Amino acid sequence: MENIAAELIVAGNIKKFLQIAGLNQGELARMVNIHPAAFSHKMHGKNSREFNTSDLALIARALAHKCGFSITAADLMKGVE
């Protein structure tokens, strides 16, 4: 992802799955071993931080486990051109 718009689309997708999973950002951050403040920066596109593909794979796996259905990194990137 190279622009803030793409990062915000991914963040929005993560937020949707967070709601389904009944988690908050801090809980998910701890599940994927990302410091909660760093996770928040990535969610808000601050300081040029973004989720890399490894982050997205871990996030998808953690969310899928909590939701009880398959979620992939591609699902988190849905809508990104």
PDB file of C-alpha atoms in Angstrom:
ATOM      1  CA  MET A   1       0.000   0.000   0.000  1.00  0.00           C
ATOM      2  CA  GLU A   2       1.457   3.247  -1.048  1.00  0.00           C
ATOM      3  CA  ASN A   3      -1.073   5.890  -0.147  1.00  0.00           C
ATOM      4  CA  ILE A   4      -3.096   7.006   2.806  1.00  0.00           C
ATOM      5  CA  ALA A   5      -6.407   6.225   1.076  1.00  0.00           C
ATOM      6  CA  ALA A   6      -5.459   2.548   0.738  1.00  0.00           C
ATOM      7  CA  GLU A   7      -4.323   2.438   4.362  1.00  0.00           C
ATOM      8  CA  LEU A   8      -7.633   3.904   5.507  1.00  0.00           C
ATOM      9  CA  ILE A   9      -9.582   1.346   3.460  1.00  0.00           C
ATOM     10  CA  VAL A  10      -7.642  -1.460   5.142  1.00  0.00           C
ATOM     11  CA  ALA A  11      -8.188   0.137   8.559  1.00  0.00           C
ATOM     12  CA  GLY A  12     -11.919   0.370   7.837  1.00  0.00           C
ATOM     13  CA  ASN A  13     -12.035  -3.292   6.881  1.00  0.00           C
ATOM     14  CA  ILE A  14     -10.183  -4.242  10.061  1.00  0.00           C
ATOM     15  CA  LYS A  15     -12.656  -2.170  12.105  1.00  0.00           C
ATOM     16  CA  LYS A  16     -15.598  -4.029  10.549  1.00  0.00           C
ATOM     17  CA  PHE A  17     -14.104  -7.387  11.503  1.00  0.00           C
ATOM     18  CA  LEU A  18     -13.210  -6.084  14.977  1.00  0.00           C
ATOM     19  CA  GLN A  19     -16.897  -5.358  15.548  1.00  0.00           C
ATOM     20  CA  ILE A  20     -17.915  -8.810  14.339  1.00  0.00           C
ATOM     21  CA  ALA A  21     -15.261 -10.417  16.553  1.00  0.00           C
ATOM     22  CA  GLY A  22     -16.253  -8.336  19.581  1.00  0.00           C
ATOM     23  CA  LEU A  23     -12.702  -7.070  20.031  1.00  0.00           C
ATOM     24  CA  ASN A  24     -11.161  -3.651  20.392  1.00  0.00           C
ATOM     25  CA  GLN A  25      -7.952  -2.461  18.737  1.00  0.00           C
ATOM     26  CA  GLY A  26      -5.858  -2.995  21.848  1.00  0.00           C
ATOM     27  CA  GLU A  27      -6.992  -6.591  22.233  1.00  0.00           C
ATOM     28  CA  LEU A  28      -6.255  -7.365  18.592  1.00  0.00           C
ATOM     29  CA  ALA A  29      -2.884  -5.612  18.797  1.00  0.00           C
ATOM     30  CA  ARG A  30      -1.853  -7.812  21.722  1.00  0.00           C
ATOM     31  CA  MET A  31      -3.094 -10.936  19.910  1.00  0.00           C
ATOM     32  CA  VAL A  32      -0.795 -10.201  16.949  1.00  0.00           C
ATOM     33  CA  ASN A  33       2.097  -8.956  19.080  1.00  0.00           C
ATOM     34  CA  ILE A  34       2.023  -5.333  17.921  1.00  0.00           C
ATOM     35  CA  HIS A  35       2.295  -2.631  20.580  1.00  0.00           C
ATOM     36  CA  PRO A  36      -1.184  -1.061  20.939  1.00  0.00           C
ATOM     37  CA  ALA A  37       0.158   2.451  20.246  1.00  0.00           C
ATOM     38  CA  ALA A  38       1.921   1.243  17.088  1.00  0.00           C
ATOM     39  CA  PHE A  39      -1.270  -0.553  16.019  1.00  0.00           C
ATOM     40  CA  SER A  40      -3.233   2.662  16.507  1.00  0.00           C
ATOM     41  CA  HIS A  41      -0.704   4.619  14.437  1.00  0.00           C
ATOM     42  CA  LYS A  42      -1.040   2.068  11.654  1.00  0.00           C
ATOM     43  CA  MET A  43      -4.839   2.238  11.824  1.00  0.00           C
ATOM     44  CA  HIS A  44      -4.757   6.035  11.484  1.00  0.00           C
ATOM     45  CA  GLY A  45      -1.931   6.286   8.913  1.00  0.00           C
ATOM     46  CA  LYS A  46       0.286   8.293  11.252  1.00  0.00           C
ATOM     47  CA  ASN A  47       4.009   8.697  10.749  1.00  0.00           C
ATOM     48  CA  SER A  48       3.994   6.817   7.431  1.00  0.00           C
ATOM     49  CA  ARG A  49       3.312   3.554   9.237  1.00  0.00           C
ATOM     50  CA  GLU A  50       1.273   0.940   7.486  1.00  0.00           C
ATOM     51  CA  PHE A  51       0.429  -2.697   7.885  1.00  0.00           C
ATOM     52  CA  ASN A  52       2.732  -4.958   5.913  1.00  0.00           C
ATOM     53  CA  THR A  53       1.587  -8.252   4.408  1.00  0.00           C
ATOM     54  CA  SER A  54       2.889 -10.196   7.408  1.00  0.00           C
ATOM     55  CA  ASP A  55       0.859  -7.970   9.761  1.00  0.00           C
ATOM     56  CA  LEU A  56      -2.258  -8.459   7.654  1.00  0.00           C
ATOM     57  CA  ALA A  57      -1.848 -12.236   7.619  1.00  0.00           C
ATOM     58  CA  LEU A  58      -1.546 -12.329  11.432  1.00  0.00           C
ATOM     59  CA  ILE A  59      -4.494  -9.972  11.869  1.00  0.00           C
ATOM     60  CA  ALA A  60      -6.659 -12.016   9.496  1.00  0.00           C
ATOM     61  CA  ARG A  61      -5.791 -15.247  11.309  1.00  0.00           C
ATOM     62  CA  ALA A  62      -6.557 -13.737  14.734  1.00  0.00           C
ATOM     63  CA  LEU A  63      -9.850 -12.256  13.555  1.00  0.00           C
ATOM     64  CA  ALA A  64     -10.868 -15.498  11.846  1.00  0.00           C
ATOM     65  CA  HIS A  65     -10.216 -17.402  15.060  1.00  0.00           C
ATOM     66  CA  LYS A  66     -12.441 -15.019  17.036  1.00  0.00           C
ATOM     67  CA  CYS A  67     -15.163 -14.759  14.367  1.00  0.00           C
ATOM     68  CA  GLY A  68     -15.315 -18.476  13.624  1.00  0.00           C
ATOM     69  CA  PHE A  69     -15.106 -18.119   9.855  1.00  0.00           C
ATOM     70  CA  SER A  70     -12.361 -17.691   7.276  1.00  0.00           C
ATOM     71  CA  ILE A  71     -10.786 -14.256   6.919  1.00  0.00           C
ATOM     72  CA  THR A  72      -7.740 -13.653   4.750  1.00  0.00           C
ATOM     73  CA  ALA A  73      -5.343 -10.771   4.234  1.00  0.00           C
ATOM     74  CA  ALA A  74      -7.102 -10.274   0.881  1.00  0.00           C
ATOM     75  CA  ASP A  75     -10.370  -9.728   2.772  1.00  0.00           C
ATOM     76  CA  LEU A  76      -8.679  -6.996   4.786  1.00  0.00           C
ATOM     77  CA  MET A  77      -7.476  -5.358   1.565  1.00  0.00           C
ATOM     78  CA  LYS A  78     -10.851  -5.523  -0.190  1.00  0.00           C
ATOM     79  CA  GLY A  79     -11.505  -2.246  -1.978  1.00  0.00           C
ATOM     80  CA  VAL A  80      -7.839  -1.345  -2.399  1.00  0.00           C
ATOM     81  CA  GLU A  81      -6.966  -0.923  -6.059  1.00  0.00           C
TER      82      GLU A  81
END
